[in-house]
Amino acid sequence: MNSRESVLASITHVEPEKIPVDMGSNPSSGISAIAYSNLLKHLKMEHLPVQIYDVVQQLAQPHDEIIDLFGIDVLDIGRTFNEKPAHWQPTILANGDKAFYPNWFNPEKNESGDWIAKHSSGLPIAKMPGGATFFDQIHYPWVDGYPDNFISLDDAMSKVLWSAFVHSPWDNAEMPGFWEELRKRAIHLKQTSDKALMIVVGCNLFEWGTFIRRMDNFMMDLYMEPDNVEKLLDALLEKHLEMLVKVCESVGDVADIVRFGDDLGAMNGPFMDPELYRQFFKPRHKQLCDFVKQNSNMSTFLHSCGSIYKLIPDLIEAGFDILNPVQTQCADMQPEKLKNEFGKEVTFWGGGIENVGTLNAATTEQVRAEVLNRLEILSKGGGYVFNTVHNILPDVPPENIMAMFNAVKEFNGEPKIKIS
């Protein structure tokens, strides 16, 4: 089996010849720019530029050389854009290393040493404190209440950092002929690679409510202002479906996986009672999944952090084929429990090692042991793609990254990575 075949087999719950591996297919399975810079130094590959394709989370886009070295099996179609050195400008990371931002991103450093990113109108909407490693949202368009109508929804969404500073390919969405270009580049990537291909669409519902109203307000809205919540979600659903029409038409027969996002869990359980999920979000998630399955060949992938155990049956019924990042430190999210109860119905993408506690702080032997244990549990019968529990953080030492990927290669019966 090649990479694409391994991923597709696993998604259909056929145990592949080797466990497929991801790093960087989407902005919840990637690597911090600082961790990536340290990794390149460790590998003596400092000639490769650290390109920060997701400026909000400060994630680096892995190079072909790293993808080949680690045996990564999935690629983000967005990587086919911003492909020339002229598309990037230099910046300095919090650890002092050199890196590059897309040309359109120009945060300003204030007197306190904080980096402020502004909307095109000049409104400050995001901040990265001095020494920090990602941008925080600082503007919530409807924090003081819902408007009388939702005519201004587009404007409100444009002033949220996740929309204003969007990652590739969507930072090129205003270019003439974008959809035709997206298809052209996706086809070329598929013809020149044996990797599975992913397109990231977001299409968040719950999260957009928290981005616009702020988390505390929107959580109360679910109880206190259900009519406005319904109106907002319907307006969002309409926009998302309009986008999915274009996505399915352009790459629905090229991409293998479409990645949605909606963080529904906290550490101890879902953000909401499952009944509220069923009332507000499940029917709309189902419409999104149904549309994709009726109009493309893509599998549906949901990124949802936290303890979502109580929602998994509903997420499966809504039509999600894949769940990520499998945050195993949260309540009820033990790998054995998830695999035993849901392993035949949904693919787990992640959960391969704890980012916090193991990957960033343990010994290389402890890293190896945890990876091998997780693979033994989660890979049986297919339905698994190896990835960390969310993005590799800035404080993860390169030795542990190497130990992690070498453990996967050991499990797959492949030679370990050697540094020349």
CSV table of C-alpha atoms in Angstrom, one decimal:
chain,number,residue,atom,x,y,z
A,1,MET,CA,0.0,0.0,0.0
A,2,ASN,CA,1.2,3.5,-0.7
A,3,SER,CA,0.4,6.4,1.7
A,4,ARG,CA,-3.0,7.3,0.2
A,5,GLU,CA,-4.1,3.7,0.2
A,6,SER,CA,-3.0,3.2,3.8
A,7,VAL,CA,-5.0,6.3,5.0
A,8,LEU,CA,-8.1,5.3,3.0
A,9,ALA,CA,-7.9,1.7,4.2
A,10,SER,CA,-7.7,2.9,7.8
A,11,ILE,CA,-10.6,5.3,7.4
A,12,THR,CA,-12.8,2.4,6.1
A,13,HIS,CA,-11.7,0.3,9.1
A,14,VAL,CA,-9.4,-2.0,7.2
A,15,GLU,CA,-6.1,-2.5,9.0
A,16,PRO,CA,-3.4,-1.3,6.6
A,17,GLU,CA,0.0,-2.7,6.1
A,18,LYS,CA,1.5,0.1,8.1
A,19,ILE,CA,-0.1,2.7,10.4
A,20,PRO,CA,-0.5,6.0,8.5
A,21,VAL,CA,1.1,9.0,10.0
A,22,ASP,CA,0.3,12.7,10.0
A,23,MET,CA,2.1,15.9,10.8
A,24,GLY,CA,0.9,19.2,9.2
A,25,SER,CA,-2.1,18.1,7.2
A,26,ASN,CA,-4.2,20.6,9.0
A,27,PRO,CA,-3.8,23.3,11.7
A,28,SER,CA,-4.6,20.9,14.6
A,29,SER,CA,-2.0,18.3,13.6
A,30,GLY,CA,1.0,20.5,13.0
A,31,ILE,CA,4.1,21.8,14.6
A,32,SER,CA,5.0,25.1,16.3
A,33,ALA,CA,7.4,27.3,14.4
A,34,ILE,CA,9.8,27.3,17.3
A,35,ALA,CA,9.7,23.5,17.7
A,36,TYR,CA,10.2,23.2,13.9
A,37,SER,CA,13.1,25.6,13.9
A,38,ASN,CA,14.8,23.5,16.7
A,39,LEU,CA,14.1,20.3,14.8
A,40,LEU,CA,15.7,21.7,11.6
A,41,LYS,CA,18.8,22.6,13.6
A,42,HIS,CA,18.9,19.2,15.2
A,43,LEU,CA,18.7,17.6,11.7
A,44,LYS,CA,21.3,20.0,10.3
A,45,MET,CA,18.7,21.3,7.9
A,46,GLU,CA,19.0,25.0,8.8
A,47,HIS,CA,19.0,25.9,5.1
A,48,LEU,CA,15.2,25.2,5.0
A,49,PRO,CA,13.2,28.3,5.9
A,50,VAL,CA,10.7,28.2,8.8
A,51,GLN,CA,7.5,29.4,7.0
A,52,ILE,CA,4.6,30.2,9.4
A,53,TYR,CA,1.6,29.4,7.3
A,54,ASP,CA,-0.9,29.6,10.3
A,55,VAL,CA,0.0,33.0,11.8
A,56,VAL,CA,-2.5,32.8,14.6
A,57,GLN,CA,-1.2,29.5,16.1
A,58,GLN,CA,2.3,30.2,14.8
A,59,LEU,CA,2.5,26.9,13.0
A,60,ALA,CA,5.3,26.0,10.5
A,61,GLN,CA,4.6,24.3,7.1
A,62,PRO,CA,6.6,21.1,7.0
A,63,HIS,CA,8.9,20.9,4.0
A,64,ASP,CA,8.9,18.0,1.5
A,65,GLU,CA,12.3,16.8,3.0
A,66,ILE,CA,10.7,16.5,6.5
A,67,ILE,CA,7.6,14.8,5.1
A,68,ASP,CA,9.7,12.2,3.3
A,69,LEU,CA,12.1,11.8,6.3
A,70,PHE,CA,9.3,11.1,8.8
A,71,GLY,CA,7.1,9.1,6.3
A,72,ILE,CA,4.1,11.5,6.6
A,73,ASP,CA,1.1,10.1,4.7
A,74,VAL,CA,-1.2,13.1,4.4
A,75,LEU,CA,-0.8,16.5,2.8
A,76,ASP,CA,-2.8,19.8,3.1
A,77,ILE,CA,-3.8,21.1,-0.3
A,78,GLY,CA,-3.2,24.5,1.0
A,79,ARG,CA,0.5,23.9,0.9
A,80,THR,CA,0.4,24.3,-2.9
A,81,PHE,CA,-0.1,28.1,-2.5
A,82,ASN,CA,2.5,30.7,-1.3
A,83,GLU,CA,5.0,28.4,-2.9
A,84,LYS,CA,7.6,31.1,-3.9
A,85,PRO,CA,10.1,32.9,-1.7
A,86,ALA,CA,8.7,36.2,-2.8
A,87,HIS,CA,5.4,35.3,-1.0
A,88,TRP,CA,7.2,35.5,2.4
A,89,GLN,CA,8.8,38.1,4.5
A,90,PRO,CA,11.2,37.7,7.4
A,91,THR,CA,10.3,37.8,11.1
A,92,ILE,CA,11.9,36.7,14.4
A,93,LEU,CA,10.4,34.0,16.7
A,94,ALA,CA,10.1,34.4,20.4
A,95,ASN,CA,13.3,32.3,20.9
A,96,GLY,CA,15.2,34.6,18.6
A,97,ASP,CA,15.3,32.3,15.6
A,98,LYS,CA,14.6,33.6,12.1
A,99,ALA,CA,11.3,32.7,10.4
A,100,PHE,CA,9.0,34.0,7.7
A,101,TYR,CA,5.4,35.3,7.6
A,102,PRO,CA,3.2,35.5,4.5
A,103,ASN,CA,3.6,38.9,2.9
A,104,TRP,CA,0.1,40.0,3.9
A,105,PHE,CA,0.7,39.6,7.7
A,106,ASN,CA,2.1,42.7,9.3
A,107,PRO,CA,1.7,42.8,13.1
A,108,GLU,CA,3.0,45.8,14.9
A,109,LYS,CA,5.1,45.7,18.1
A,110,ASN,CA,4.0,48.2,20.8
A,111,GLU,CA,5.9,49.8,23.6
A,112,SER,CA,5.3,46.9,25.9
A,113,GLY,CA,6.8,44.4,23.5
A,114,ASP,CA,3.4,42.9,22.5
A,115,TRP,CA,2.6,42.2,18.9
A,116,ILE,CA,-0.7,43.6,17.8
A,117,ALA,CA,-2.4,42.4,14.6
A,118,LYS,CA,-5.0,44.7,13.1
A,119,HIS,CA,-8.0,44.3,10.8
A,120,SER,CA,-7.8,46.0,7.4
A,121,SER,CA,-9.8,48.9,8.9
A,122,GLY,CA,-7.1,49.5,11.5
A,123,LEU,CA,-9.0,47.9,14.4
A,124,PRO,CA,-6.7,45.8,16.7
A,125,ILE,CA,-8.2,42.3,16.8
A,126,ALA,CA,-5.4,40.0,18.0
A,127,LYS,CA,-2.4,40.2,20.4
A,128,MET,CA,0.7,38.1,21.0
A,129,PRO,CA,2.2,39.2,24.3
A,130,GLY,CA,6.0,39.7,24.3
A,131,GLY,CA,7.7,36.3,24.6
A,132,ALA,CA,4.4,34.4,23.8
A,133,THR,CA,4.1,31.9,21.0
A,134,PHE,CA,0.6,32.5,19.5
A,135,PHE,CA,-2.0,35.3,19.0
A,136,ASP,CA,-5.0,35.7,21.2
A,137,GLN,CA,-8.4,37.1,20.1
A,138,ILE,CA,-9.0,40.6,21.7
A,139,HIS,CA,-12.0,41.8,19.7
A,140,TYR,CA,-15.5,40.2,19.9
A,141,PRO,CA,-17.8,42.0,17.4
A,142,TRP,CA,-21.1,41.3,19.1
A,143,VAL,CA,-19.9,41.2,22.7
A,144,ASP,CA,-22.6,43.7,23.8
A,145,GLY,CA,-25.5,41.9,22.2
A,146,TYR,CA,-27.0,40.7,19.0
A,147,PRO,CA,-28.0,43.2,16.3
A,148,ASP,CA,-31.6,43.6,15.2
A,149,ASN,CA,-30.7,41.7,12.0
A,150,PHE,CA,-27.8,39.8,10.7
A,151,ILE,CA,-27.0,41.9,7.7
A,152,SER,CA,-23.7,42.8,9.4
A,153,LEU,CA,-22.6,39.2,10.0
A,154,ASP,CA,-20.0,39.2,7.2
A,155,ASP,CA,-18.4,42.3,8.6
A,156,ALA,CA,-18.4,40.8,12.1
A,157,MET,CA,-16.8,37.6,11.0
A,158,SER,CA,-14.1,39.5,9.1
A,159,LYS,CA,-13.0,41.1,12.3
A,160,VAL,CA,-12.3,37.8,14.1
A,161,LEU,CA,-8.7,36.8,13.9
A,162,TRP,CA,-9.4,33.3,12.6
A,163,SER,CA,-11.0,34.9,9.5
A,164,ALA,CA,-8.9,38.0,9.1
A,165,PHE,CA,-5.6,36.0,9.3
A,166,VAL,CA,-6.6,32.8,7.7
A,167,HIS,CA,-4.1,30.2,6.6
A,168,SER,CA,-3.5,28.9,3.1
A,169,PRO,CA,-5.2,28.3,0.7
A,170,TRP,CA,-7.8,30.7,1.9
A,171,ASP,CA,-5.5,33.6,2.2
A,172,ASN,CA,-5.5,33.5,-1.6
A,173,ALA,CA,-9.3,33.2,-1.9
A,174,GLU,CA,-9.6,36.7,-3.4
A,175,MET,CA,-7.2,36.1,-6.3
A,176,PRO,CA,-8.9,36.0,-9.7
A,177,GLY,CA,-9.9,32.5,-10.7
A,178,PHE,CA,-9.1,31.1,-7.2
A,179,TRP,CA,-11.4,28.0,-7.4
A,180,GLU,CA,-10.0,27.0,-10.8
A,181,GLU,CA,-6.5,27.5,-9.5
A,182,LEU,CA,-7.3,25.5,-6.4
A,183,ARG,CA,-8.5,22.6,-8.5
A,184,LYS,CA,-5.5,22.8,-10.8
A,185,ARG,CA,-3.0,22.8,-7.9
A,186,ALA,CA,-4.9,20.0,-6.1
A,187,ILE,CA,-4.8,17.8,-9.2
A,188,HIS,CA,-1.1,18.4,-9.7
A,189,LEU,CA,-0.4,17.5,-6.1
A,190,LYS,CA,-2.4,14.3,-6.4
A,191,GLN,CA,-0.6,13.4,-9.7
A,192,THR,CA,2.9,14.1,-8.2
A,193,SER,CA,2.4,12.5,-4.8
A,194,ASP,CA,1.1,9.2,-3.4
A,195,LYS,CA,-0.1,11.0,-0.2
A,196,ALA,CA,-3.7,11.3,0.9
A,197,LEU,CA,-5.0,14.9,0.4
A,198,MET,CA,-6.9,17.1,2.9
A,199,ILE,CA,-8.8,20.3,2.4
A,200,VAL,CA,-9.5,22.4,5.5
A,201,VAL,CA,-12.8,24.2,5.5
A,202,GLY,CA,-13.6,25.0,9.1
A,203,CYS,CA,-17.3,25.6,8.9
A,204,ASN,CA,-17.5,26.0,12.6
A,205,LEU,CA,-20.8,26.5,14.3
A,206,PHE,CA,-20.5,26.6,18.1
A,207,GLU,CA,-17.1,28.2,17.8
A,208,TRP,CA,-18.3,31.0,15.6
A,209,GLY,CA,-20.8,31.9,18.3
A,210,THR,CA,-18.0,32.1,20.8
A,211,PHE,CA,-15.8,34.1,18.4
A,212,ILE,CA,-18.5,36.7,17.8
A,213,ARG,CA,-20.2,36.9,21.2
A,214,ARG,CA,-17.3,35.6,23.4
A,215,MET,CA,-17.4,32.3,25.1
A,216,ASP,CA,-19.2,33.3,28.4
A,217,ASN,CA,-21.9,35.2,26.5
A,218,PHE,CA,-22.6,32.5,24.0
A,219,MET,CA,-22.8,29.8,26.6
A,220,MET,CA,-25.5,31.8,28.3
A,221,ASP,CA,-27.2,32.5,25.0
A,222,LEU,CA,-27.8,28.8,24.6
A,223,TYR,CA,-30.2,29.1,27.6
A,224,MET,CA,-31.2,32.7,27.6
A,225,GLU,CA,-31.4,33.7,23.9
A,226,PRO,CA,-32.2,30.5,22.0
A,227,ASP,CA,-34.0,32.3,19.2
A,228,ASN,CA,-31.0,34.5,18.4
A,229,VAL,CA,-28.7,31.4,18.6
A,230,GLU,CA,-30.9,29.6,16.1
A,231,LYS,CA,-30.9,32.7,13.8
A,232,LEU,CA,-27.1,32.9,14.0
A,233,LEU,CA,-26.5,29.2,13.4
A,234,ASP,CA,-28.9,29.3,10.4
A,235,ALA,CA,-27.0,32.2,8.9
A,236,LEU,CA,-23.7,30.5,9.5
A,237,LEU,CA,-25.0,27.2,8.0
A,238,GLU,CA,-26.1,29.1,4.9
A,239,LYS,CA,-22.6,30.6,4.4
A,240,HIS,CA,-20.9,27.2,5.1
A,241,LEU,CA,-23.1,25.4,2.6
A,242,GLU,CA,-22.4,28.1,0.0
A,243,MET,CA,-18.7,27.5,0.5
A,244,LEU,CA,-19.0,23.7,0.4
A,245,VAL,CA,-20.7,23.9,-2.9
A,246,LYS,CA,-17.6,25.5,-4.3
A,247,VAL,CA,-15.2,23.2,-2.4
A,248,CYS,CA,-17.0,20.1,-3.7
A,249,GLU,CA,-17.2,21.4,-7.2
A,250,SER,CA,-13.5,22.3,-7.3
A,251,VAL,CA,-11.8,19.5,-5.3
A,252,GLY,CA,-14.5,17.1,-4.2
A,253,ASP,CA,-13.2,14.4,-6.6
A,254,VAL,CA,-9.6,15.2,-5.8
A,255,ALA,CA,-9.3,15.6,-2.0
A,256,ASP,CA,-9.7,12.5,0.2
A,257,ILE,CA,-10.7,14.3,3.4
A,258,VAL,CA,-12.5,17.5,4.2
A,259,ARG,CA,-11.6,18.9,7.7
A,260,PHE,CA,-14.3,20.6,9.8
A,261,GLY,CA,-13.7,22.3,13.2
A,262,ASP,CA,-15.8,22.9,16.3
A,263,ASP,CA,-14.3,22.6,19.7
A,264,LEU,CA,-17.1,21.1,21.8
A,265,GLY,CA,-15.2,19.8,24.9
A,266,ALA,CA,-13.6,21.1,28.1
A,267,MET,CA,-11.3,19.0,30.2
A,268,ASN,CA,-14.1,17.4,32.3
A,269,GLY,CA,-16.8,17.0,29.7
A,270,PRO,CA,-18.6,18.7,26.8
A,271,PHE,CA,-19.2,22.5,27.0
A,272,MET,CA,-22.9,21.8,26.9
A,273,ASP,CA,-25.4,19.1,27.9
A,274,PRO,CA,-25.7,16.6,25.0
A,275,GLU,CA,-29.4,17.6,24.7
A,276,LEU,CA,-28.3,21.2,23.8
A,277,TYR,CA,-25.9,19.8,21.2
A,278,ARG,CA,-28.7,17.8,19.7
A,279,GLN,CA,-31.0,20.8,19.7
A,280,PHE,CA,-28.7,23.4,18.2
A,281,PHE,CA,-25.7,21.8,16.5
A,282,LYS,CA,-26.3,18.2,15.5
A,283,PRO,CA,-28.9,18.9,12.9
A,284,ARG,CA,-26.7,21.5,11.2
A,285,HIS,CA,-23.6,19.3,11.5
A,286,LYS,CA,-25.6,16.6,9.8
A,287,GLN,CA,-26.5,18.9,6.9
A,288,LEU,CA,-22.9,19.8,6.4
A,289,CYS,CA,-21.8,16.1,6.4
A,290,ASP,CA,-24.7,15.0,4.2
A,291,PHE,CA,-23.9,17.7,1.6
A,292,VAL,CA,-20.3,16.6,1.4
A,293,LYS,CA,-21.2,12.9,1.1
A,294,GLN,CA,-23.8,13.6,-1.6
A,295,ASN,CA,-21.6,15.8,-3.6
A,296,SER,CA,-18.0,14.5,-3.3
A,297,ASN,CA,-15.8,11.5,-2.6
A,298,MET,CA,-14.4,13.0,0.6
A,299,SER,CA,-14.5,11.6,4.1
A,300,THR,CA,-15.6,14.0,6.9
A,301,PHE,CA,-13.1,14.9,9.6
A,302,LEU,CA,-14.0,16.8,12.7
A,303,HIS,CA,-11.5,18.6,14.9
A,304,SER,CA,-12.9,18.9,18.4
A,305,CYS,CA,-10.8,19.3,21.5
A,306,GLY,CA,-11.5,18.2,25.0
A,307,SER,CA,-13.7,15.6,26.6
A,308,ILE,CA,-16.3,14.8,23.9
A,309,TYR,CA,-17.0,11.2,24.9
A,310,LYS,CA,-20.6,11.9,25.7
A,311,LEU,CA,-21.1,13.5,22.3
A,312,ILE,CA,-19.4,10.8,20.2
A,313,PRO,CA,-22.5,8.8,19.4
A,314,ASP,CA,-24.2,12.0,18.1
A,315,LEU,CA,-21.2,13.0,16.1
A,316,ILE,CA,-21.2,9.6,14.4
A,317,GLU,CA,-24.9,9.9,13.7
A,318,ALA,CA,-24.3,13.4,12.3
A,319,GLY,CA,-22.0,11.9,9.8
A,320,PHE,CA,-18.4,12.5,10.9
A,321,ASP,CA,-16.1,9.7,9.8
A,322,ILE,CA,-13.0,10.9,11.6
A,323,LEU,CA,-12.4,12.6,15.0
A,324,ASN,CA,-9.3,14.6,16.1
A,325,PRO,CA,-7.2,15.3,18.2
A,326,VAL,CA,-8.4,12.6,20.6
A,327,GLN,CA,-7.4,14.5,23.8
A,328,THR,CA,-6.7,11.5,25.9
A,329,GLN,CA,-5.9,13.4,29.2
A,330,CYS,CA,-9.5,14.6,29.4
A,331,ALA,CA,-12.3,12.9,31.3
A,332,ASP,CA,-13.6,9.7,29.7
A,333,MET,CA,-11.2,9.9,26.8
A,334,GLN,CA,-8.9,7.0,27.6
A,335,PRO,CA,-7.7,5.2,24.5
A,336,GLU,CA,-8.9,1.8,25.5
A,337,LYS,CA,-12.4,3.1,26.3
A,338,LEU,CA,-12.7,5.0,23.0
A,339,LYS,CA,-11.4,2.2,20.9
A,340,ASN,CA,-13.6,-0.5,22.5
A,341,GLU,CA,-16.8,1.6,22.3
A,342,PHE,CA,-16.4,3.4,19.0
A,343,GLY,CA,-13.5,1.9,17.2
A,344,LYS,CA,-15.6,0.2,14.6
A,345,GLU,CA,-17.7,3.3,13.8
A,346,VAL,CA,-15.3,6.2,13.7
A,347,THR,CA,-11.6,6.8,12.9
A,348,PHE,CA,-9.5,8.3,15.6
A,349,TRP,CA,-6.9,10.7,14.2
A,350,GLY,CA,-4.4,11.6,17.0
A,351,GLY,CA,-4.1,10.6,20.6
A,352,GLY,CA,-0.7,9.0,19.8
A,353,ILE,CA,1.2,10.7,22.5
A,354,GLU,CA,0.5,13.4,25.2
A,355,ASN,CA,1.9,16.7,24.1
A,356,VAL,CA,2.0,17.9,27.6
A,357,GLY,CA,3.8,15.7,30.1
A,358,THR,CA,5.3,13.2,27.7
A,359,LEU,CA,6.4,14.7,24.4
A,360,ASN,CA,7.6,17.9,26.0
A,361,ALA,CA,9.0,16.6,29.3
A,362,ALA,CA,9.7,12.9,29.3
A,363,THR,CA,12.8,11.0,28.3
A,364,THR,CA,13.2,9.6,24.8
A,365,GLU,CA,12.6,6.1,26.1
A,366,GLN,CA,9.3,7.2,27.8
A,367,VAL,CA,8.3,8.8,24.5
A,368,ARG,CA,8.9,5.5,22.7
A,369,ALA,CA,7.0,3.5,25.3
A,370,GLU,CA,3.9,5.7,25.2
A,371,VAL,CA,3.8,5.8,21.4
A,372,LEU,CA,4.1,2.0,21.1
A,373,ASN,CA,1.4,1.5,23.8
A,374,ARG,CA,-1.0,3.9,22.0
A,375,LEU,CA,-0.4,2.3,18.7
A,376,GLU,CA,-1.0,-1.2,20.1
A,377,ILE,CA,-4.4,0.0,21.5
A,378,LEU,CA,-5.7,2.3,18.7
A,379,SER,CA,-4.5,0.7,15.5
A,380,LYS,CA,-6.2,-2.7,15.7
A,381,GLY,CA,-8.7,-3.2,13.0
A,382,GLY,CA,-7.9,0.0,11.2
A,383,GLY,CA,-9.8,3.2,12.1
A,384,TYR,CA,-6.6,5.0,13.2
A,385,VAL,CA,-4.1,7.6,11.9
A,386,PHE,CA,-1.1,8.4,14.1
A,387,ASN,CA,-0.7,12.0,15.3
A,388,THR,CA,0.1,13.8,18.5
A,389,VAL,CA,-2.7,15.2,20.8
A,390,HIS,CA,-2.9,18.5,18.9
A,391,ASN,CA,0.0,20.5,17.5
A,392,ILE,CA,3.6,19.9,18.6
A,393,LEU,CA,4.3,22.7,21.1
A,394,PRO,CA,7.2,25.1,21.2
A,395,ASP,CA,8.9,23.5,24.2
A,396,VAL,CA,9.1,20.0,22.7
A,397,PRO,CA,12.7,19.0,22.2
A,398,PRO,CA,13.7,17.7,18.8
A,399,GLU,CA,15.1,14.5,20.4
A,400,ASN,CA,11.6,13.6,21.5
A,401,ILE,CA,10.1,14.3,18.1
A,402,MET,CA,12.7,12.0,16.6
A,403,ALA,CA,11.9,9.4,19.3
A,404,MET,CA,8.2,9.6,18.5
A,405,PHE,CA,8.6,9.1,14.8
A,406,ASN,CA,11.1,6.3,15.3
A,407,ALA,CA,8.7,4.5,17.6
A,408,VAL,CA,6.1,4.6,14.8
A,409,LYS,CA,8.6,3.3,12.4
A,410,GLU,CA,9.5,0.5,14.9
A,411,PHE,CA,5.9,-0.4,15.2
A,412,ASN,CA,5.5,-0.5,11.4
A,413,GLY,CA,8.7,-2.6,11.0
A,414,GLU,CA,10.5,0.2,9.2
A,415,PRO,CA,14.1,1.3,9.6
A,416,LYS,CA,14.7,4.1,12.1
A,417,ILE,CA,15.5,7.6,10.9
A,418,LYS,CA,19.2,8.3,10.8
A,419,ILE,CA,20.7,11.8,11.0
A,420,SER,CA,23.4,12.3,8.4
